[in-house]
mmCIF file with all atom_site columns, C-alpha atoms in Angstrom:
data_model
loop_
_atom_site.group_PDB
_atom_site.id
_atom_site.type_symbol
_atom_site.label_atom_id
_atom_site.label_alt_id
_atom_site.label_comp_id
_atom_site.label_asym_id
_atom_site.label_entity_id
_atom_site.label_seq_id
_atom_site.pdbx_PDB_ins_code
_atom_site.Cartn_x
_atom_site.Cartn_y
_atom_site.Cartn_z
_atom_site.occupancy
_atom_site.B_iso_or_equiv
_atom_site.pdbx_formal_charge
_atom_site.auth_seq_id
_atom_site.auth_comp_id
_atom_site.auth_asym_id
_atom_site.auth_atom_id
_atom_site.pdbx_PDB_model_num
ATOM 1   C CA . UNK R 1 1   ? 4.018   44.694 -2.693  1.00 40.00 ? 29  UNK R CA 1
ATOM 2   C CA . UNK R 1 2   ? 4.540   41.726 -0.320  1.00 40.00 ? 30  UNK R CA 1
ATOM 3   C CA . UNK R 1 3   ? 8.281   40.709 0.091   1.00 39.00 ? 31  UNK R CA 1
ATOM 4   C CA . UNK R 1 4   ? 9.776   38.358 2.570   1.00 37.00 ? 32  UNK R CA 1
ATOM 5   C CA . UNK R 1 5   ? 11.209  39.064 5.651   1.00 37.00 ? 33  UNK R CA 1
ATOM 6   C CA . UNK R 1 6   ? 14.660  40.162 6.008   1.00 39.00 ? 34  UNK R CA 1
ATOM 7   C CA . UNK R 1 7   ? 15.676  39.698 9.374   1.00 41.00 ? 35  UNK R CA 1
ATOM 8   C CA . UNK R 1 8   ? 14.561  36.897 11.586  1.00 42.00 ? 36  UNK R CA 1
ATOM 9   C CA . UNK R 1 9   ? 11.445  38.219 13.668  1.00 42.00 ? 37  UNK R CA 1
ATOM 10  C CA . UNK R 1 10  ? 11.209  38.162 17.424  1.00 45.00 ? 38  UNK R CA 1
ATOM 11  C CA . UNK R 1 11  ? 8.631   37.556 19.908  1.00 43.00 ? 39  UNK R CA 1
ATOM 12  C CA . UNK R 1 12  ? 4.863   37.763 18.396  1.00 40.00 ? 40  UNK R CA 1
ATOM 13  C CA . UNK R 1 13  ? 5.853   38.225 15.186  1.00 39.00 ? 41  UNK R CA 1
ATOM 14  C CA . UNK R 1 14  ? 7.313   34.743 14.493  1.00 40.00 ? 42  UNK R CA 1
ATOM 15  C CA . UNK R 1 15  ? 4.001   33.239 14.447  1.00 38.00 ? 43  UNK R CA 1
ATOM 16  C CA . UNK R 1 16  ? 2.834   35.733 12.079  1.00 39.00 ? 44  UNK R CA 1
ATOM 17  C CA . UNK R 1 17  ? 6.174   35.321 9.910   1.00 38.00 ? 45  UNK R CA 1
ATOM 18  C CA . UNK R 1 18  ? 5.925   31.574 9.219   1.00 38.00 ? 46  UNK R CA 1
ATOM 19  C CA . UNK R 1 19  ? 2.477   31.599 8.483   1.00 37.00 ? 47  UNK R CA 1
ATOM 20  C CA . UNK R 1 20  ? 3.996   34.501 5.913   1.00 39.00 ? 48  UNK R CA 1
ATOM 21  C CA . UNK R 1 21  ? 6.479   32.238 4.576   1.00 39.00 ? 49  UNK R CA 1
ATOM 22  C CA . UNK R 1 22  ? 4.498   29.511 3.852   1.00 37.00 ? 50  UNK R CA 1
ATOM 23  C CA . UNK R 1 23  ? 1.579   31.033 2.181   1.00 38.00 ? 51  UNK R CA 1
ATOM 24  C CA . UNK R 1 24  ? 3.462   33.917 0.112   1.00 39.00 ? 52  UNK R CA 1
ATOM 25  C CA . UNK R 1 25  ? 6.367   32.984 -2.162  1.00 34.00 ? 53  UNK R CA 1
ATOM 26  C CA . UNK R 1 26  ? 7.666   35.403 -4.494  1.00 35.00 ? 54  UNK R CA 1
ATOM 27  C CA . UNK R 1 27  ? 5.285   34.256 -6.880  1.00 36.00 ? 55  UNK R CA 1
ATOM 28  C CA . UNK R 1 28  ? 2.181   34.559 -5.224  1.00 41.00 ? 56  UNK R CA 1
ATOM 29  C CA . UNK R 1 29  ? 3.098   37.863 -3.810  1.00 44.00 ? 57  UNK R CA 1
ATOM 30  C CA . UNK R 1 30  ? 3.337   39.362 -7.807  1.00 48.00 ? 58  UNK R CA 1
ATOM 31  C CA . UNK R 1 31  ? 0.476   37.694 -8.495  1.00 55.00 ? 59  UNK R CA 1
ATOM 32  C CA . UNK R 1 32  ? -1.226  38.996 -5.583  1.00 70.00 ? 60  UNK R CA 1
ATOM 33  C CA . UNK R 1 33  ? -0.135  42.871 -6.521  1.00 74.00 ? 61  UNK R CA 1
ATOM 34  C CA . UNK R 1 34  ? -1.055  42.245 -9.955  1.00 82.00 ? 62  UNK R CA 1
ATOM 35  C CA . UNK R 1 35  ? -4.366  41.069 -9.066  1.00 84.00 ? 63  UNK R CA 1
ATOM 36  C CA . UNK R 1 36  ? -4.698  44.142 -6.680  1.00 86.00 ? 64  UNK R CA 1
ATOM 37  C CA . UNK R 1 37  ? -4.249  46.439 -9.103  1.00 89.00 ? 65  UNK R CA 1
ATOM 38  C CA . UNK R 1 38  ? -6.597  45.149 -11.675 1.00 91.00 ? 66  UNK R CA 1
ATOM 39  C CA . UNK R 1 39  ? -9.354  45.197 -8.580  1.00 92.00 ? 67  UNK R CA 1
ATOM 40  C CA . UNK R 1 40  ? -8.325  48.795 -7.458  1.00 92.00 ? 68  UNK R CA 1
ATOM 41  C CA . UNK R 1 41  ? -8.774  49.550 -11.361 1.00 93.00 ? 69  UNK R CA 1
ATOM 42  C CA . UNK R 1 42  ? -11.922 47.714 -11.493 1.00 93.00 ? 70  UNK R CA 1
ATOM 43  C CA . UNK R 1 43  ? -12.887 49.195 -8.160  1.00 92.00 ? 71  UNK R CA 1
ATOM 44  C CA . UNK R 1 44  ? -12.534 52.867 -9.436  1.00 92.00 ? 72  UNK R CA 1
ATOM 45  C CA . UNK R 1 45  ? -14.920 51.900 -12.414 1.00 92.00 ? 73  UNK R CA 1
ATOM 46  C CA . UNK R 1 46  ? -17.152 50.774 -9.658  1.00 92.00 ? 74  UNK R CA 1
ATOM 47  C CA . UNK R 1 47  ? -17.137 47.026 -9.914  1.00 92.00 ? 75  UNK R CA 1
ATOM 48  C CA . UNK R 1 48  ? -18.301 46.190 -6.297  1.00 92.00 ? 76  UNK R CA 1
ATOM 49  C CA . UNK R 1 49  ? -17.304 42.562 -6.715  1.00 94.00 ? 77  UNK R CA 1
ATOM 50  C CA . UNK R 1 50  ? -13.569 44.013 -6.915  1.00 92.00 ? 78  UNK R CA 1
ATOM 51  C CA . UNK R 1 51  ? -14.313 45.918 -4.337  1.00 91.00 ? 79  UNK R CA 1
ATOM 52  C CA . UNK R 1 52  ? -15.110 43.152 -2.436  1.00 92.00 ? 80  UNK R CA 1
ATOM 53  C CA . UNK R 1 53  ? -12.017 41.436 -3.537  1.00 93.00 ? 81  UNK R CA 1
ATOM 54  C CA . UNK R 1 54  ? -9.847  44.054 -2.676  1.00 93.00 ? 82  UNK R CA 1
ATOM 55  C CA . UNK R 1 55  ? -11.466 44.494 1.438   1.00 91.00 ? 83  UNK R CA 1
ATOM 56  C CA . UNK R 1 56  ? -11.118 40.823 1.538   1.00 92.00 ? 84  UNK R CA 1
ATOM 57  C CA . UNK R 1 57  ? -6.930  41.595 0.823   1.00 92.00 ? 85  UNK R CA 1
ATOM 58  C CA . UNK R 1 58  ? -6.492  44.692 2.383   1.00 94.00 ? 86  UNK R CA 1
ATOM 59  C CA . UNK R 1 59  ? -8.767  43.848 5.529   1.00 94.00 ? 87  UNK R CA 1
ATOM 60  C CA . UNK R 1 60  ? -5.538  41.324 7.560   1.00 94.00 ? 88  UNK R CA 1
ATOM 61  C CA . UNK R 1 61  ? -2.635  44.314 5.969   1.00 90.00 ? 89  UNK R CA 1
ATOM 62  C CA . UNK R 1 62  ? -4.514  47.105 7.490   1.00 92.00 ? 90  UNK R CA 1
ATOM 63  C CA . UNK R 1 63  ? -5.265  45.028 10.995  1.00 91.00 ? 91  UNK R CA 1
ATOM 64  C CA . UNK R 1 64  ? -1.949  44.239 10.999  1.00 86.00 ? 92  UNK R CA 1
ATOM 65  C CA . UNK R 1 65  ? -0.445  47.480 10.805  1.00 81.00 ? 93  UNK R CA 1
ATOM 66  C CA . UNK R 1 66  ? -2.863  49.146 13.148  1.00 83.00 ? 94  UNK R CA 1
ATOM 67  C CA . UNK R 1 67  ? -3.057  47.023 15.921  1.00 80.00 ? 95  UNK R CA 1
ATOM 68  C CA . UNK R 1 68  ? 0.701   47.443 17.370  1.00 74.00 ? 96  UNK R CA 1
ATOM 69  C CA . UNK R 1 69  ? -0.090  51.332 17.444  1.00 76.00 ? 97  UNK R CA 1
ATOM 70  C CA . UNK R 1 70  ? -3.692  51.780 18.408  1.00 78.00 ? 98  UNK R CA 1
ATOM 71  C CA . UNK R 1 71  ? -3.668  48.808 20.843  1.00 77.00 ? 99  UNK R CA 1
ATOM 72  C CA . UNK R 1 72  ? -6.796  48.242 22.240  1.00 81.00 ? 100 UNK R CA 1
ATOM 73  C CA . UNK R 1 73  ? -8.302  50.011 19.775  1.00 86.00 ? 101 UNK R CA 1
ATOM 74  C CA . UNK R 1 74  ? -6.250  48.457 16.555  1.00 86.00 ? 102 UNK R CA 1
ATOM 75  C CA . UNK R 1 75  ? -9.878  46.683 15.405  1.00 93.00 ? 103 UNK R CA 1
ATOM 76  C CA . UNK R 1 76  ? -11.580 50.390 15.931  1.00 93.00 ? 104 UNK R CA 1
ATOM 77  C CA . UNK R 1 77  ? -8.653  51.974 13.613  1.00 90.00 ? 105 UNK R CA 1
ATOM 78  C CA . UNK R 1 78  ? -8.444  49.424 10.992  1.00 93.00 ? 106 UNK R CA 1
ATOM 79  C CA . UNK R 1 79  ? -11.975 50.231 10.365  1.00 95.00 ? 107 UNK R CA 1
ATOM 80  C CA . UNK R 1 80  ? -11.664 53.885 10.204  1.00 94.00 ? 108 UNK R CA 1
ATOM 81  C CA . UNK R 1 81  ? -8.588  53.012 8.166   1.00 93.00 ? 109 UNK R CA 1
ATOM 82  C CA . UNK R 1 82  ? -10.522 50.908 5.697   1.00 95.00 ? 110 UNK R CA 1
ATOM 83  C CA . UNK R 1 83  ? -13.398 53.476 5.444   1.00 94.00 ? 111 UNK R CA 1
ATOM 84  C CA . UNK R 1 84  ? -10.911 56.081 4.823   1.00 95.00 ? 112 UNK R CA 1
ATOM 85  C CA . UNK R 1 85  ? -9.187  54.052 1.796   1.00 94.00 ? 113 UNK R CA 1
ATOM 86  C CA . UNK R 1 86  ? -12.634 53.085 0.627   1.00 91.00 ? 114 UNK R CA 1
ATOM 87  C CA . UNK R 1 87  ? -13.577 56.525 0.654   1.00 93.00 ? 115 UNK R CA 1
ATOM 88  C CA . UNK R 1 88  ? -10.632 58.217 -1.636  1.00 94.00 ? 116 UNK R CA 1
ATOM 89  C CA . UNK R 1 89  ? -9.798  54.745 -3.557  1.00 94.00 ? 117 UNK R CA 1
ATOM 90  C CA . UNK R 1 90  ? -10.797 57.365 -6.541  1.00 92.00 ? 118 UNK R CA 1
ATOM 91  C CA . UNK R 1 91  ? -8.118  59.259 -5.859  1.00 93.00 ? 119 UNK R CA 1
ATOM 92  C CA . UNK R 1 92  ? -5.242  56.422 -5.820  1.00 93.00 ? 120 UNK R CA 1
ATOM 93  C CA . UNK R 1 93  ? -3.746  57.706 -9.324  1.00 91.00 ? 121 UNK R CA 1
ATOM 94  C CA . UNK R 1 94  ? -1.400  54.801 -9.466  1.00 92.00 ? 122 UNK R CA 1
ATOM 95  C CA . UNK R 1 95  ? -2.694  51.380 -8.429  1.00 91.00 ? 123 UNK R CA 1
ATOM 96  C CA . UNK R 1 96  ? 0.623   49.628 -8.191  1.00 90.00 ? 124 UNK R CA 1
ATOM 97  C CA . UNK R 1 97  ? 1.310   51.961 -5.180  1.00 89.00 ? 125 UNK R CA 1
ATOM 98  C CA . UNK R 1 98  ? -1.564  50.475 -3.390  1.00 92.00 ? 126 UNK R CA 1
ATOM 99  C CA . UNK R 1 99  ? -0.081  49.186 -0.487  1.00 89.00 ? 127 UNK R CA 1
ATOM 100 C CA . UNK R 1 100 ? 2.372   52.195 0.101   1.00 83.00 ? 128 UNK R CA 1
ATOM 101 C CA . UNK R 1 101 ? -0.898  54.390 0.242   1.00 91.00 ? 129 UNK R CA 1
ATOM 102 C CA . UNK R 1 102 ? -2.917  52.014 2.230   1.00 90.00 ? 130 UNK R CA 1
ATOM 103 C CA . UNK R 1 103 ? -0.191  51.864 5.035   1.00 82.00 ? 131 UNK R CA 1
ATOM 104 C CA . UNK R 1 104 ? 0.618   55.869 5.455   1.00 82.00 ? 132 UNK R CA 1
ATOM 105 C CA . UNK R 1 105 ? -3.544  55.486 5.717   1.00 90.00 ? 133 UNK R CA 1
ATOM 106 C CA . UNK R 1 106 ? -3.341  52.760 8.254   1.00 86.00 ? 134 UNK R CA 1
ATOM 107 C CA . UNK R 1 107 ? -0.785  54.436 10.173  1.00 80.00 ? 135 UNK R CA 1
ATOM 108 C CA . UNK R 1 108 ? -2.699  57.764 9.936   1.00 83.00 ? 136 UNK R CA 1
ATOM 109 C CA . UNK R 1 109 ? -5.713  56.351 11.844  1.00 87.00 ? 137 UNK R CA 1
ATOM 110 C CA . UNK R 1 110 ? -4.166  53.879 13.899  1.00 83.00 ? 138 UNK R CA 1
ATOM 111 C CA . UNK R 1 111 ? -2.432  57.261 15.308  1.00 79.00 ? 139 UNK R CA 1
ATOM 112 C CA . UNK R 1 112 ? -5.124  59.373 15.510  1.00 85.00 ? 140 UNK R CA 1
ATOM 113 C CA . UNK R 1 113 ? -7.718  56.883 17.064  1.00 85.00 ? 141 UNK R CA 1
ATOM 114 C CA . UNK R 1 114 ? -4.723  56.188 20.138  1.00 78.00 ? 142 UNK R CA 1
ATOM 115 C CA . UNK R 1 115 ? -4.091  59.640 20.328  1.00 78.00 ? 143 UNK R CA 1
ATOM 116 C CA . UNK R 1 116 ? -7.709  59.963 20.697  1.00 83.00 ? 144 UNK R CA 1
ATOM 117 C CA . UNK R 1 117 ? -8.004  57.213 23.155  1.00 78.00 ? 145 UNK R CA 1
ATOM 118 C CA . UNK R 1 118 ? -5.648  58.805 25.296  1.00 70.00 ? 146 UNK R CA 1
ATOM 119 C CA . UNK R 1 119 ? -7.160  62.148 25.558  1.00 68.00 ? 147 UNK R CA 1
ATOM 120 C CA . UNK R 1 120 ? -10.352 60.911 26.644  1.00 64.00 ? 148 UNK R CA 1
ATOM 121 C CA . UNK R 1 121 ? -11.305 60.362 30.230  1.00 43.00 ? 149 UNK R CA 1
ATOM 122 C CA . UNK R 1 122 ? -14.943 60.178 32.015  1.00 46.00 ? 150 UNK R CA 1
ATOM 123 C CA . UNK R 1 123 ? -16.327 63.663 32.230  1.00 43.00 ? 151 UNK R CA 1
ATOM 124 C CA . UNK R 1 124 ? -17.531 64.851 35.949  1.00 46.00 ? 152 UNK R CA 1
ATOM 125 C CA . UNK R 1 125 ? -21.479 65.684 35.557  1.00 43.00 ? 153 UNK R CA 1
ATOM 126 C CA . UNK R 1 126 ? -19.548 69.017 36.741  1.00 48.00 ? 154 UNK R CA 1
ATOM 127 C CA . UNK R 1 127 ? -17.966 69.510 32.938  1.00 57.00 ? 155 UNK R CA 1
ATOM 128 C CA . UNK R 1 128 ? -20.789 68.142 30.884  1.00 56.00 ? 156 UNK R CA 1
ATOM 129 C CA . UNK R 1 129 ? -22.074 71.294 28.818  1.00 60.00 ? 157 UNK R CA 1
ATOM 130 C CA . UNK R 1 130 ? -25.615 72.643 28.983  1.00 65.00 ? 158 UNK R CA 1
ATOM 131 C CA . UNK R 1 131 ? -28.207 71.520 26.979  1.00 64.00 ? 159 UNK R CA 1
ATOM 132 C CA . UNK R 1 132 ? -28.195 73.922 24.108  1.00 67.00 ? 160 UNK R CA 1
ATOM 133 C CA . UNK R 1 133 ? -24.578 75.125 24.892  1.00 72.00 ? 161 UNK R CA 1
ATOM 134 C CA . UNK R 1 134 ? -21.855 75.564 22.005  1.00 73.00 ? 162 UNK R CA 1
ATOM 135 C CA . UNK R 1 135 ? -19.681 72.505 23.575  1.00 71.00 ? 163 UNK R CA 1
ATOM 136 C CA . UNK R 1 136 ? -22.438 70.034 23.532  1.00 72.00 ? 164 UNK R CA 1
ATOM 137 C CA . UNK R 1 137 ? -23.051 70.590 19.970  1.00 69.00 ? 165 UNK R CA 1
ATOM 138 C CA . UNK R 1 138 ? -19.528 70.677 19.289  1.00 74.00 ? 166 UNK R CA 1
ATOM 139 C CA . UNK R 1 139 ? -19.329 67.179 21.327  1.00 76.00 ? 167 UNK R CA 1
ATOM 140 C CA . UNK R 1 140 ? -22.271 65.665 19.571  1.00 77.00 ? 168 UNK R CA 1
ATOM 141 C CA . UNK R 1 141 ? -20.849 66.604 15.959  1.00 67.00 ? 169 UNK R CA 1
ATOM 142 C CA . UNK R 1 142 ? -17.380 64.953 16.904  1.00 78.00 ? 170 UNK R CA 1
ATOM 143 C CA . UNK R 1 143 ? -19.253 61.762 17.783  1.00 80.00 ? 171 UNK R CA 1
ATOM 144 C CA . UNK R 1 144 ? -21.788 61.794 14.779  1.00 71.00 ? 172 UNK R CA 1
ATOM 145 C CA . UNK R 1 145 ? -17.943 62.638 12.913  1.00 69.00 ? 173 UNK R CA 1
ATOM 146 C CA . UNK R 1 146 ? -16.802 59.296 14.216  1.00 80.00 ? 174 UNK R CA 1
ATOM 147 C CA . UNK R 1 147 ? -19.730 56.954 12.784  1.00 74.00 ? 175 UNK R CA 1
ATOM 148 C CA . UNK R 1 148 ? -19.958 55.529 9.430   1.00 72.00 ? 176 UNK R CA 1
ATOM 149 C CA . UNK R 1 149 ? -22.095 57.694 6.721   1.00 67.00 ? 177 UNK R CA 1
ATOM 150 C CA . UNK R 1 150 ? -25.054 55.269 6.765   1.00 74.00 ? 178 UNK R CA 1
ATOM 151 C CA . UNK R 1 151 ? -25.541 55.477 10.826  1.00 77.00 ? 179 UNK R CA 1
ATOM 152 C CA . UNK R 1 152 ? -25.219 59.548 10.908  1.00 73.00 ? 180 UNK R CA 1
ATOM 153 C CA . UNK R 1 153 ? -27.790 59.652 8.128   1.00 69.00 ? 181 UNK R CA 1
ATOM 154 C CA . UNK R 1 154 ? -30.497 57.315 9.970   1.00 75.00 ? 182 UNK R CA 1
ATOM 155 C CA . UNK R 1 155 ? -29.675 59.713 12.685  1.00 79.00 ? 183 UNK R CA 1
ATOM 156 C CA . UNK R 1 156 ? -29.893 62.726 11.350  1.00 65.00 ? 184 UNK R CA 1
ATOM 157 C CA . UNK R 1 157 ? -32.917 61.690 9.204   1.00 59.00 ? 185 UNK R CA 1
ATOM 158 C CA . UNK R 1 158 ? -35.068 60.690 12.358  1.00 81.00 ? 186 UNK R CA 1
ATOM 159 C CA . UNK R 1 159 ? -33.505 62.552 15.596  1.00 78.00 ? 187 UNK R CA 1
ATOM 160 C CA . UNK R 1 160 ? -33.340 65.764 13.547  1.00 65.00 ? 188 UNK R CA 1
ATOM 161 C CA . UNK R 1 161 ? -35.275 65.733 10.741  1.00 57.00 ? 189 UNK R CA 1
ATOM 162 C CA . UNK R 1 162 ? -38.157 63.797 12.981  1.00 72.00 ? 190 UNK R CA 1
ATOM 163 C CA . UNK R 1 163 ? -38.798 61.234 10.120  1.00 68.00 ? 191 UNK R CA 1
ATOM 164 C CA . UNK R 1 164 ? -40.590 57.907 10.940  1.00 82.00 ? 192 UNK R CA 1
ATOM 165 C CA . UNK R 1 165 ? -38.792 54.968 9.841   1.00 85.00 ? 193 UNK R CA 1
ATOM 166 C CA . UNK R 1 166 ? -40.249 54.213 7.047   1.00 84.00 ? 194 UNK R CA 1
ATOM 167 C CA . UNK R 1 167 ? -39.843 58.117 5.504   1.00 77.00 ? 195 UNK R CA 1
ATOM 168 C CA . UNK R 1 168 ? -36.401 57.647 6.389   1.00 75.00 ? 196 UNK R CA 1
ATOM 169 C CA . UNK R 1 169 ? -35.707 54.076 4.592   1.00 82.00 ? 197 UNK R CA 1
ATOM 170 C CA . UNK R 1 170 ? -37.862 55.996 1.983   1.00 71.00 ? 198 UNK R CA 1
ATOM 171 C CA . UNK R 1 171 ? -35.084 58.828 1.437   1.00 63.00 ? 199 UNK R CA 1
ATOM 172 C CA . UNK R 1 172 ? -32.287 55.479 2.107   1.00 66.00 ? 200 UNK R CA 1
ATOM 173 C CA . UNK R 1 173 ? -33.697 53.956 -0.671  1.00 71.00 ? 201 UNK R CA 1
ATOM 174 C CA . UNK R 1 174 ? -33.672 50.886 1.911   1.00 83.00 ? 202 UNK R CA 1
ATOM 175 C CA . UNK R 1 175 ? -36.371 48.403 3.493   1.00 90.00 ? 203 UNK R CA 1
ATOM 176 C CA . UNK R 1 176 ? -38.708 49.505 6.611   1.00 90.00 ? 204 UNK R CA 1
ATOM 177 C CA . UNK R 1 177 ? -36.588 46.510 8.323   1.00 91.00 ? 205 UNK R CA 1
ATOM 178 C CA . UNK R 1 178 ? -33.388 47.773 7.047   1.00 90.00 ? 206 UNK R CA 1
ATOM 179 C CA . UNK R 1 179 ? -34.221 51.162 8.305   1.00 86.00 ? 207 UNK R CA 1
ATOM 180 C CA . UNK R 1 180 ? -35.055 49.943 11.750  1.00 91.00 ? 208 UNK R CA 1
ATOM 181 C CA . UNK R 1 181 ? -32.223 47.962 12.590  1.00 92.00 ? 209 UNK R CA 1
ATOM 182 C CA . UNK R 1 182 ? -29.591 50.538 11.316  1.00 86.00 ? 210 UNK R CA 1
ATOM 183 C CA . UNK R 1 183 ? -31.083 52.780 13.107  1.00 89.00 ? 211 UNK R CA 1
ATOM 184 C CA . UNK R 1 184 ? -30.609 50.569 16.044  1.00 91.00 ? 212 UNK R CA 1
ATOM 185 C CA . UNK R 1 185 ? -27.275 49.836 15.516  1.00 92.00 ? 213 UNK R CA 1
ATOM 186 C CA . UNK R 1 186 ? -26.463 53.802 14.900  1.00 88.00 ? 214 UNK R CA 1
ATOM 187 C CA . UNK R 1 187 ? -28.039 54.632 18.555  1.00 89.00 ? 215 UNK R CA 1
ATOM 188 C CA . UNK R 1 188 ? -25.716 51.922 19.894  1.00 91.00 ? 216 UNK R CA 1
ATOM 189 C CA . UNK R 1 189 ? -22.648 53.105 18.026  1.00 89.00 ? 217 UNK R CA 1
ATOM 190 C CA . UNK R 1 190 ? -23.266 56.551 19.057  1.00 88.00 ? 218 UNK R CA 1
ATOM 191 C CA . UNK R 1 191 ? -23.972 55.547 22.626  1.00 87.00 ? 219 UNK R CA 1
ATOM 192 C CA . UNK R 1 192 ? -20.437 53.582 22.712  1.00 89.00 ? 220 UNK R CA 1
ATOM 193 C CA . UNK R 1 193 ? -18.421 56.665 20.987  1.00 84.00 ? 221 UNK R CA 1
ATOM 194 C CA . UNK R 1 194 ? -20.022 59.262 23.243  1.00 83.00 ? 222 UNK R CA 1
ATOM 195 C CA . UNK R 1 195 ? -19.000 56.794 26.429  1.00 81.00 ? 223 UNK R CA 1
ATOM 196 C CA . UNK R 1 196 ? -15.464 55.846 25.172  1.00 74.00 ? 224 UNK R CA 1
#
């Protein structure tokens, strides 16, 4: 639950702290947790307009925490935070602790994704693995890890399984069009994770 600030904030933080004050009194901040829990309720019934409802709310929280500890890659965590509460929402037994779970989640990622960040460096063509070699395959499955369900299964379906694109929207249950573009989108995501 949203509460206001205790101490005055310094620095960045004051901009972010009036526009706070101003747009969440006590009031609107119970309101606001009420209404979160009746959309994390709905949510876990399956309601995707709650769902909706509660991204739209949790989306700015989650930025906010993740962004001070993944840095450059705060937008990149927030995401993988989001997924991740998405993901086990079903498992959130009590809804009024929505926040408190969403932020250990938050901070979770955000930690992982700079700790990840700083581990990587450019490979010399020296260290890349063979083609067939246990480390490439290990390397390609931590990549295909990082990328949302719906790109590693337009992958999978036509790099591995050798499916067309419209076999694979087929087994999507999604357009030809649909199909082609996330597949597009899926090559460039992997491209980007395997380069970062």
């Amino acid at each position: 639950m949203r509460t206001t600030l205790a101490r005055p904030p310094t620095g960045r933080n004051r901009l972010f702290a009036r526009r706070y004050d101003r747009s969440v009194s006590a009031g609107e901040a119970a309101g606001n947790a009420q209404d979160a829990v009746r959309w994390v309720q709905a949510a876990q019934r399956g309601d995707a307009l709650a769902m909706s409802r509660l991204l739209d709310e949790l989306t700015p929280y989650v930025g906010r925490l993740c962004a001070p500890i993944a840095l450059a890659d705060g937008p990149d965590a927030a995401q993988e935070a989001l997924i991740a509460v998405f993901q086990n929402l079903r498992s959130l037994r009590e809804p009024a602790a929505l926040y408190g779970w969403v932020r250990r989640i938050a901070v979770r990622e955000a930690i992982r994704v700079a700790q990840r960040a700083a581990r990587q460096h450019p490979a010399e063509l020296t260290e890349l693995p063979a083609p067939g070699s246990p480390e490439l395959a290990v390397d390609i499955r931590d990549v295909l890890d990082r990328l949302s369900p719906e790109h590693r299964a337009i992958l999978m379906l036509r790099e591995v399984e050798g499916l067309d694109e419209r076999a694979a929207a087929e087994v999507l249950d999604v357009s030809a069009g649909t199909a082609k573009s996330r597949l597009s989108r899926a090559k460039a995501a992997f491209r980007k994770q395997w380069t970062a």
